[in-house]
Tab-separated table of N, CA and C in Angstrom:
chain	number	residue	atom	x	y	z
F	1	MET	N	0.844	-1.180	0.000
F	1	MET	CA	0.000	0.000	0.000
F	1	MET	C	0.888	1.241	0.000
F	2	PHE	N	0.568	2.185	-0.862
F	2	PHE	CA	1.345	3.411	-0.973
F	2	PHE	C	0.752	4.492	-0.100
F	3	HIS	N	1.634	5.209	0.519
F	3	HIS	CA	1.196	6.355	1.310
F	3	HIS	C	1.310	7.593	0.445
F	4	GLN	N	0.205	8.252	0.198
F	4	GLN	CA	0.185	9.472	-0.601
F	4	GLN	C	0.512	10.651	0.315
F	5	PRO	N	1.575	11.380	0.001
F	5	PRO	CA	1.849	12.559	0.818
F	5	PRO	C	0.748	13.589	0.642
F	6	GLU	N	0.360	14.180	1.737
F	6	GLU	CA	-0.678	15.206	1.687
F	6	GLU	C	-0.036	16.568	1.452
F	7	ALA	N	-0.802	17.436	0.822
F	7	ALA	CA	-0.332	18.817	0.653
F	7	ALA	C	-0.425	19.483	2.014
F	8	VAL	N	0.697	19.571	2.668
F	8	VAL	CA	0.739	20.107	4.020
F	8	VAL	C	1.434	21.457	3.999
F	9	ARG	N	0.889	22.366	4.743
F	9	ARG	CA	1.506	23.687	4.891
F	9	ARG	C	2.783	23.503	5.695
F	10	PRO	N	3.951	23.942	5.160
F	10	PRO	CA	5.185	23.827	5.932
F	10	PRO	C	5.049	24.562	7.259
F	11	ALA	N	5.658	24.010	8.269
F	11	ALA	CA	5.626	24.676	9.567
F	11	ALA	C	6.416	25.972	9.467
F	12	ALA	N	5.819	27.049	9.916
F	12	ALA	CA	6.518	28.333	9.893
F	12	ALA	C	7.732	28.249	10.808
F	13	VAL	N	8.782	28.930	10.417
F	13	VAL	CA	10.021	28.914	11.177
F	13	VAL	C	9.822	29.555	12.553
F	14	MET	N	8.928	30.511	12.616
F	14	MET	CA	8.663	31.187	13.878
F	14	MET	C	7.177	31.545	13.962
F	15	THR	N	6.735	31.813	15.149
F	15	THR	CA	5.358	32.248	15.344
F	15	THR	C	5.256	33.726	14.958
F	16	PHE	N	4.020	34.210	14.862
F	16	PHE	CA	3.819	35.623	14.553
F	16	PHE	C	4.422	36.492	15.649
F	17	GLU	N	4.256	36.082	16.897
F	17	GLU	CA	4.826	36.845	18.015
F	17	GLU	C	6.343	36.891	17.924
F	18	GLN	N	6.957	35.768	17.573
F	18	GLN	CA	8.415	35.744	17.414
F	18	GLN	C	8.847	36.614	16.235
F	19	MET	N	8.063	36.590	15.175
F	19	MET	CA	8.359	37.426	14.016
F	19	MET	C	8.336	38.906	14.418
F	20	LEU	N	7.312	39.293	15.164
F	20	LEU	CA	7.202	40.686	15.601
F	20	LEU	C	8.371	41.083	16.492
F	21	GLU	N	8.757	40.212	17.399
F	21	GLU	CA	9.878	40.520	18.289
F	21	GLU	C	11.189	40.609	17.520
F	22	THR	N	11.361	39.755	16.510
F	22	THR	CA	12.561	39.807	15.690
F	22	THR	C	12.617	41.117	14.915
F	23	VAL	N	11.497	41.498	14.312
F	23	VAL	CA	11.434	42.763	13.575
F	23	VAL	C	11.650	43.929	14.536
F	24	ARG	N	11.062	43.870	15.701
F	24	ARG	CA	11.224	44.950	16.682
F	24	ARG	C	12.692	45.117	17.060
F	25	TYR	N	13.368	44.006	17.315
F	25	TYR	CA	14.770	44.053	17.700
F	25	TYR	C	15.661	44.520	16.541
F	26	GLU	N	15.512	43.884	15.381
F	26	GLU	CA	16.382	44.187	14.244
F	26	GLU	C	16.124	45.576	13.655
F	27	GLY	N	14.888	46.048	13.742
F	27	GLY	CA	14.557	47.372	13.222
F	27	GLY	C	14.673	48.471	14.248
F	28	ALA	N	15.005	48.095	15.481
F	28	ALA	CA	15.142	49.052	16.584
F	28	ALA	C	13.858	49.856	16.810
F	29	TYR	N	12.718	49.170	16.686
F	29	TYR	CA	11.443	49.841	16.933
F	29	TYR	C	11.207	49.897	18.435
F	30	PRO	N	10.631	50.991	18.931
F	30	PRO	CA	10.508	51.168	20.383
F	30	PRO	C	9.491	50.236	21.044
F	31	THR	N	8.481	49.794	20.287
F	31	THR	CA	7.442	48.956	20.889
F	31	THR	C	7.061	47.810	19.959
F	32	ARG	N	6.456	46.798	20.545
F	32	ARG	CA	5.936	45.688	19.762
F	32	ARG	C	4.818	46.165	18.841
F	33	GLU	N	4.021	47.111	19.293
F	33	GLU	CA	2.922	47.644	18.497
F	33	GLU	C	3.437	48.327	17.231
F	34	ARG	N	4.523	49.074	17.360
F	34	ARG	CA	5.116	49.733	16.182
F	34	ARG	C	5.650	48.680	15.213
F	35	ALA	N	6.293	47.653	15.739
F	35	ALA	CA	6.803	46.575	14.888
F	35	ALA	C	5.651	45.871	14.172
F	36	GLU	N	4.547	45.651	14.861
F	36	GLU	CA	3.402	44.990	14.237
F	36	GLU	C	2.815	45.851	13.122
F	37	LYS	N	2.727	47.142	13.355
F	37	LYS	CA	2.210	48.052	12.327
F	37	LYS	C	3.086	47.985	11.076
F	38	VAL	N	4.394	47.969	11.267
F	38	VAL	CA	5.338	47.892	10.152
F	38	VAL	C	5.205	46.558	9.427
F	39	VAL	N	5.161	45.468	10.162
F	39	VAL	CA	5.046	44.138	9.550
F	39	VAL	C	3.778	44.056	8.705
F	40	ARG	N	2.676	44.492	9.255
F	40	ARG	CA	1.411	44.429	8.517
F	40	ARG	C	1.442	45.298	7.259
F	41	ALA	N	1.992	46.499	7.355
F	41	ALA	CA	2.039	47.392	6.194
F	41	ALA	C	2.935	46.824	5.096
F	42	VAL	N	4.105	46.326	5.453
F	42	VAL	CA	5.050	45.811	4.459
F	42	VAL	C	4.523	44.525	3.833
F	43	LEU	N	3.978	43.622	4.636
F	43	LEU	CA	3.439	42.375	4.071
F	43	LEU	C	2.237	42.634	3.167
F	44	ALA	N	1.386	43.591	3.538
F	44	ALA	CA	0.248	43.935	2.682
F	44	ALA	C	0.752	44.501	1.360
F	45	ALA	N	1.759	45.354	1.422
F	45	ALA	CA	2.318	45.936	0.200
F	45	ALA	C	2.936	44.853	-0.678
F	46	LEU	N	3.640	43.894	-0.078
F	46	LEU	CA	4.222	42.799	-0.850
F	46	LEU	C	3.130	41.927	-1.447
F	47	GLY	N	2.049	41.743	-0.717
F	47	GLY	CA	0.920	40.962	-1.220
F	47	GLY	C	0.280	41.576	-2.455
F	48	ARG	N	0.442	42.884	-2.622
F	48	ARG	CA	-0.080	43.558	-3.814
F	48	ARG	C	0.851	43.414	-5.012
F	49	GLN	N	2.047	42.871	-4.803
F	49	GLN	CA	3.036	42.786	-5.872
F	49	GLN	C	3.285	41.370	-6.386
F	50	LEU	N	3.165	40.380	-5.541
F	50	LEU	CA	3.568	39.020	-5.890
F	50	LEU	C	2.367	38.178	-6.300
F	51	THR	N	2.538	37.390	-7.357
F	51	THR	CA	1.459	36.534	-7.858
F	51	THR	C	1.981	35.108	-8.044
F	52	GLY	N	1.078	34.221	-8.432
F	52	GLY	CA	1.450	32.876	-8.862
F	52	GLY	C	1.909	31.947	-7.759
F	53	ASP	N	2.661	30.942	-8.188
F	53	ASP	CA	3.131	29.904	-7.270
F	53	ASP	C	4.022	30.467	-6.171
F	54	GLU	N	4.797	31.490	-6.502
F	54	GLU	CA	5.684	32.085	-5.507
F	54	GLU	C	4.882	32.743	-4.387
F	55	ARG	N	3.751	33.330	-4.737
F	55	ARG	CA	2.879	33.938	-3.721
F	55	ARG	C	2.375	32.873	-2.751
F	56	VAL	N	1.915	31.762	-3.310
F	56	VAL	CA	1.391	30.665	-2.492
F	56	VAL	C	2.493	30.073	-1.616
F	57	ALA	N	3.649	29.836	-2.217
F	57	ALA	CA	4.760	29.243	-1.475
F	57	ALA	C	5.248	30.159	-0.358
F	58	LEU	N	5.348	31.446	-0.642
F	58	LEU	CA	5.802	32.373	0.393
F	58	LEU	C	4.793	32.437	1.537
F	59	ALA	N	3.525	32.506	1.216
F	59	ALA	CA	2.498	32.534	2.267
F	59	ALA	C	2.594	31.296	3.157
F	60	ALA	N	2.934	30.159	2.564
F	60	ALA	CA	3.042	28.914	3.329
F	60	ALA	C	4.219	28.934	4.301
F	61	HIS	N	5.205	29.771	4.064
F	61	HIS	CA	6.374	29.848	4.938
F	61	HIS	C	6.252	30.916	6.021
F	62	LEU	N	5.195	31.692	5.966
F	62	LEU	CA	4.978	32.742	6.960
F	62	LEU	C	4.116	32.216	8.095
F	63	PRO	N	4.230	32.814	9.281
F	63	PRO	CA	3.282	32.476	10.346
F	63	PRO	C	1.863	32.768	9.858
F	64	THR	N	0.891	32.036	10.371
F	64	THR	CA	-0.482	32.112	9.884
F	64	THR	C	-1.015	33.542	9.820
F	65	GLU	N	-0.842	34.308	10.866
F	65	GLU	CA	-1.380	35.667	10.867
F	65	GLU	C	-0.684	36.546	9.828
F	66	ALA	N	0.610	36.391	9.672
F	66	ALA	CA	1.351	37.141	8.648
F	66	ALA	C	0.903	36.714	7.258
F	67	ALA	N	0.687	35.421	7.066
F	67	ALA	CA	0.229	34.911	5.768
F	67	ALA	C	-1.144	35.475	5.416
F	68	ARG	N	-1.995	35.634	6.411
F	68	ARG	CA	-3.325	36.205	6.154
F	68	ARG	C	-3.232	37.648	5.672
F	69	VAL	N	-2.376	38.431	6.296
F	69	VAL	CA	-2.191	39.831	5.895
F	69	VAL	C	-1.670	39.872	4.457
F	70	PHE	N	-0.682	39.065	4.168
F	70	PHE	CA	-0.053	39.006	2.851
F	70	PHE	C	-1.042	38.551	1.783
F	71	ALA	N	-1.735	37.461	2.041
F	71	ALA	CA	-2.614	36.849	1.034
F	71	ALA	C	-3.945	37.572	0.869
F	72	ALA	N	-4.307	38.425	1.803
F	72	ALA	CA	-5.588	39.135	1.709
F	72	ALA	C	-5.564	40.231	0.645
F	73	GLN	N	-4.399	40.552	0.145
F	73	GLN	CA	-4.262	41.639	-0.824
F	73	GLN	C	-4.507	41.148	-2.246
F	74	VAL	N	-5.136	41.981	-3.034
F	74	VAL	CA	-5.329	41.699	-4.454
F	74	VAL	C	-4.107	42.241	-5.184
F	75	PRO	N	-3.415	41.400	-5.951
F	75	PRO	CA	-2.228	41.891	-6.659
F	75	PRO	C	-2.562	43.012	-7.643
F	76	ASP	N	-1.671	44.006	-7.678
F	76	ASP	CA	-1.820	45.117	-8.619
F	76	ASP	C	-1.591	44.612	-10.040
F	77	PRO	N	-2.345	45.119	-10.999
F	77	PRO	CA	-2.130	44.686	-12.388
F	77	PRO	C	-0.786	45.158	-12.945
F	78	GLU	N	-0.261	46.256	-12.432
F	78	GLU	CA	1.043	46.782	-12.849
F	78	GLU	C	1.979	46.735	-11.648
F	79	PRO	N	2.792	45.673	-11.522
F	79	PRO	CA	3.706	45.583	-10.374
F	79	PRO	C	4.684	46.755	-10.338
F	80	LEU	N	5.035	47.158	-9.143
F	80	LEU	CA	5.949	48.270	-8.934
F	80	LEU	C	7.395	47.785	-8.889
F	81	THR	N	8.317	48.632	-9.313
F	81	THR	CA	9.739	48.338	-9.117
F	81	THR	C	10.025	48.409	-7.616
F	82	GLY	N	11.222	48.048	-7.232
F	82	GLY	CA	11.594	48.134	-5.818
F	82	GLY	C	11.456	49.544	-5.268
F	83	TRP	N	11.940	50.538	-6.029
F	83	TRP	CA	11.828	51.926	-5.587
F	83	TRP	C	10.367	52.358	-5.564
F	84	GLY	N	9.589	51.931	-6.554
F	84	GLY	CA	8.162	52.242	-6.565
F	84	GLY	C	7.452	51.646	-5.364
F	85	PHE	N	7.873	50.458	-4.959
F	85	PHE	CA	7.323	49.793	-3.774
F	85	PHE	C	7.548	50.661	-2.538
F	86	VAL	N	8.773	51.133	-2.374
F	86	VAL	CA	9.116	51.959	-1.211
F	86	VAL	C	8.315	53.263	-1.223
F	87	LYS	N	8.233	53.925	-2.375
F	87	LYS	CA	7.479	55.184	-2.466
F	87	LYS	C	5.992	54.948	-2.183
F	88	ASP	N	5.435	53.852	-2.723
F	88	ASP	CA	4.027	53.538	-2.486
F	88	ASP	C	3.769	53.267	-1.007
F	89	LEU	N	4.677	52.540	-0.378
F	89	LEU	CA	4.537	52.264	1.054
F	89	LEU	C	4.580	53.564	1.852
F	90	ALA	N	5.478	54.461	1.489
F	90	ALA	CA	5.559	55.758	2.171
F	90	ALA	C	4.252	56.523	2.018
F	91	ASP	N	3.696	56.531	0.817
F	91	ASP	CA	2.433	57.230	0.577
F	91	ASP	C	1.297	56.623	1.395
F	92	ARG	N	1.244	55.314	1.442
F	92	ARG	CA	0.141	54.636	2.144
F	92	ARG	C	0.242	54.749	3.663
F	93	THR	N	1.462	54.831	4.190
F	93	THR	CA	1.636	54.866	5.639
F	93	THR	C	1.862	56.264	6.191
F	94	GLY	N	2.062	57.241	5.294
F	94	GLY	CA	2.337	58.595	5.748
F	94	GLY	C	3.776	58.783	6.198
F	95	GLY	N	4.641	57.846	5.839
F	95	GLY	CA	6.053	57.950	6.204
F	95	GLY	C	6.864	58.604	5.113
F	96	THR	N	8.149	58.637	5.323
F	96	THR	CA	9.066	59.163	4.314
F	96	THR	C	9.636	57.990	3.533
F	97	PRO	N	10.184	58.244	2.354
F	97	PRO	CA	10.847	57.154	1.635
F	97	PRO	C	11.972	56.512	2.453
F	98	ALA	N	12.688	57.299	3.237
F	98	ALA	CA	13.786	56.754	4.046
F	98	ALA	C	13.270	55.795	5.115
F	99	THR	N	12.221	56.194	5.834
F	99	THR	CA	11.699	55.291	6.870
F	99	THR	C	11.018	54.085	6.239
F	100	SER	N	10.371	54.276	5.108
F	100	SER	CA	9.739	53.142	4.425
F	100	SER	C	10.779	52.166	3.903
F	101	ARG	N	11.921	52.674	3.455
F	101	ARG	CA	13.005	51.796	3.009
F	101	ARG	C	13.535	51.000	4.187
F	102	TRP	N	13.680	51.635	5.327
F	102	TRP	CA	14.138	50.949	6.546
F	102	TRP	C	13.140	49.873	6.954
F	103	ASP	N	11.862	50.237	6.979
F	103	ASP	CA	10.813	49.285	7.357
F	103	ASP	C	10.812	48.083	6.420
F	104	THR	N	10.896	48.362	5.124
F	104	THR	CA	10.874	47.289	4.128
F	104	THR	C	12.071	46.366	4.308
F	105	GLY	N	13.253	46.928	4.434
F	105	GLY	CA	14.452	46.119	4.599
F	105	GLY	C	14.418	45.263	5.850
F	106	THR	N	13.895	45.822	6.924
F	106	THR	CA	13.811	45.081	8.181
F	106	THR	C	12.870	43.890	8.054
F	107	VAL	N	11.671	44.122	7.543
F	107	VAL	CA	10.687	43.038	7.404
F	107	VAL	C	11.155	42.028	6.362
F	108	PHE	N	11.648	42.502	5.227
F	108	PHE	CA	12.087	41.587	4.177
F	108	PHE	C	13.252	40.716	4.630
F	109	ALA	N	14.131	41.212	5.493
F	109	ALA	CA	15.236	40.385	6.002
F	109	ALA	C	14.702	39.196	6.789
F	110	VAL	N	13.677	39.427	7.582
F	110	VAL	CA	13.074	38.344	8.360
F	110	VAL	C	12.320	37.389	7.435
F	111	VAL	N	11.578	37.933	6.485
F	111	VAL	CA	10.847	37.109	5.521
F	111	VAL	C	11.820	36.257	4.708
F	112	ALA	N	12.943	36.834	4.317
F	112	ALA	CA	13.941	36.098	3.529
F	112	ALA	C	14.453	34.887	4.297
F	113	ARG	N	14.695	35.041	5.584
F	113	ARG	CA	15.158	33.904	6.391
F	113	ARG	C	14.084	32.838	6.500
F	114	MET	N	12.832	33.240	6.626
F	114	MET	CA	11.744	32.266	6.706
F	114	MET	C	11.557	31.530	5.386
F	115	ALA	N	11.712	32.242	4.282
F	115	ALA	CA	11.513	31.644	2.962
F	115	ALA	C	12.641	30.688	2.600
F	116	GLY	N	13.846	31.033	2.974
F	116	GLY	CA	15.000	30.240	2.580
F	116	GLY	C	15.527	30.700	1.229
F	117	PRO	N	16.773	30.344	0.910
F	117	PRO	CA	17.409	30.883	-0.293
F	117	PRO	C	16.752	30.456	-1.605
F	118	ASP	N	16.282	29.230	-1.703
F	118	ASP	CA	15.688	28.767	-2.967
F	118	ASP	C	14.381	29.486	-3.271
F	119	LEU	N	13.493	29.546	-2.286
F	119	LEU	CA	12.217	30.244	-2.506
F	119	LEU	C	12.457	31.729	-2.712
F	120	LEU	N	13.380	32.313	-1.977
F	120	LEU	CA	13.654	33.735	-2.151
F	120	LEU	C	14.131	34.025	-3.579
F	121	THR	N	14.956	33.162	-4.125
F	121	THR	CA	15.413	33.332	-5.508
F	121	THR	C	14.226	33.310	-6.466
F	122	ARG	N	13.294	32.400	-6.253
F	122	ARG	CA	12.092	32.331	-7.098
F	122	ARG	C	11.229	33.578	-6.936
F	123	VAL	N	11.057	34.038	-5.710
F	123	VAL	CA	10.256	35.240	-5.444
F	123	VAL	C	10.874	36.440	-6.153
F	124	LEU	N	12.173	36.595	-6.030
F	124	LEU	CA	12.846	37.736	-6.660
F	124	LEU	C	12.762	37.673	-8.178
F	125	ALA	N	12.804	36.474	-8.731
F	125	ALA	CA	12.676	36.330	-10.186
F	125	ALA	C	11.277	36.723	-10.660
F	126	ALA	N	10.282	36.611	-9.785
F	126	ALA	CA	8.904	36.926	-10.146
F	126	ALA	C	8.574	38.412	-9.974
F	127	LEU	N	9.452	39.154	-9.328
F	127	LEU	CA	9.215	40.577	-9.070
F	127	LEU	C	10.022	41.442	-10.039
F	128	PRO	N	9.582	42.678	-10.278
F	128	PRO	CA	10.342	43.596	-11.137
F	128	PRO	C	11.703	43.958	-10.519
F	129	ALA	N	12.475	44.730	-11.243
F	129	ALA	CA	13.798	45.162	-10.789
F	129	ALA	C	13.713	45.929	-9.474
F	130	GLY	N	14.773	45.837	-8.699
F	130	GLY	CA	14.886	46.630	-7.479
F	130	GLY	C	14.585	45.903	-6.189
F	131	TYR	N	14.029	44.712	-6.246
F	131	TYR	CA	13.676	44.006	-5.020
F	131	TYR	C	14.843	43.277	-4.357
F	132	PRO	N	15.813	42.758	-5.105
F	132	PRO	CA	16.908	42.060	-4.416
F	132	PRO	C	17.566	42.911	-3.327
F	133	LEU	N	17.828	44.169	-3.606
F	133	LEU	CA	18.441	45.028	-2.593
F	133	LEU	C	17.549	45.189	-1.369
F	134	LEU	N	16.248	45.232	-1.581
F	134	LEU	CA	15.323	45.356	-0.454
F	134	LEU	C	15.346	44.108	0.430
F	135	PHE	N	15.662	42.965	-0.179
F	135	PHE	CA	15.755	41.706	0.562
F	135	PHE	C	17.181	41.425	1.047
F	136	GLY	N	18.084	42.391	0.832
F	136	GLY	CA	19.449	42.225	1.315
F	136	GLY	C	20.364	41.456	0.386
F	137	ARG	N	19.994	41.349	-0.874
F	137	ARG	CA	20.829	40.674	-1.870
F	137	ARG	C	21.336	41.675	-2.898
F	138	ALA	N	22.510	41.380	-3.436
F	138	ALA	CA	23.030	42.220	-4.512
F	138	ALA	C	22.199	41.984	-5.754
F	139	GLU	N	22.018	43.033	-6.523
F	139	GLU	CA	21.286	42.928	-7.780
F	139	GLU	C	22.287	43.179	-8.901
F	140	LEU	N	22.627	42.117	-9.603
F	140	LEU	CA	23.628	42.223	-10.645
F	140	LEU	C	22.974	42.578	-11.960
F	141	ALA	N	23.584	43.488	-12.691
F	141	ALA	CA	23.090	43.869	-14.017
F	141	ALA	C	23.689	42.917	-15.039
F	142	ARG	N	22.902	42.570	-16.021
F	142	ARG	CA	23.381	41.700	-17.102
F	142	ARG	C	24.180	42.527	-18.100
F	143	ALA	N	25.214	41.901	-18.626
F	143	ALA	CA	26.033	42.578	-19.649
F	143	ALA	C	25.230	42.737	-20.920
F	144	ALA	N	25.391	43.861	-21.586
F	144	ALA	CA	24.628	44.121	-22.814
F	144	ALA	C	25.223	43.401	-23.992
């Protein structure tokens, strides 16, 4: 008799509370509430950019509450570049591009660790230019 593997959601590397504490510590946010606000804003913004199998796979690697915030967003028909992402986040949150870049980098660093290098490579390939730097990776230009 063959055992059919079930489609199981991978266990998240950390709980939502642990994710918030990690973001709070790494981003030097003064309170857990501020870290949660940042996590929710950045994940919602990313949810508006990513589609397809990579969206599903990334959501499966996030803690349940973070995955809900991410997956609840309807993807934009015109994905934003990395810089456009930061500017849009600043506009939506009332922050500056500098603070939005900091917020994005902090949350994306934690998300990158949860996703792992293989999934992160797939996610970055599915996004427009400018996202590797936001996730803490070098973005190499192709020779002409």
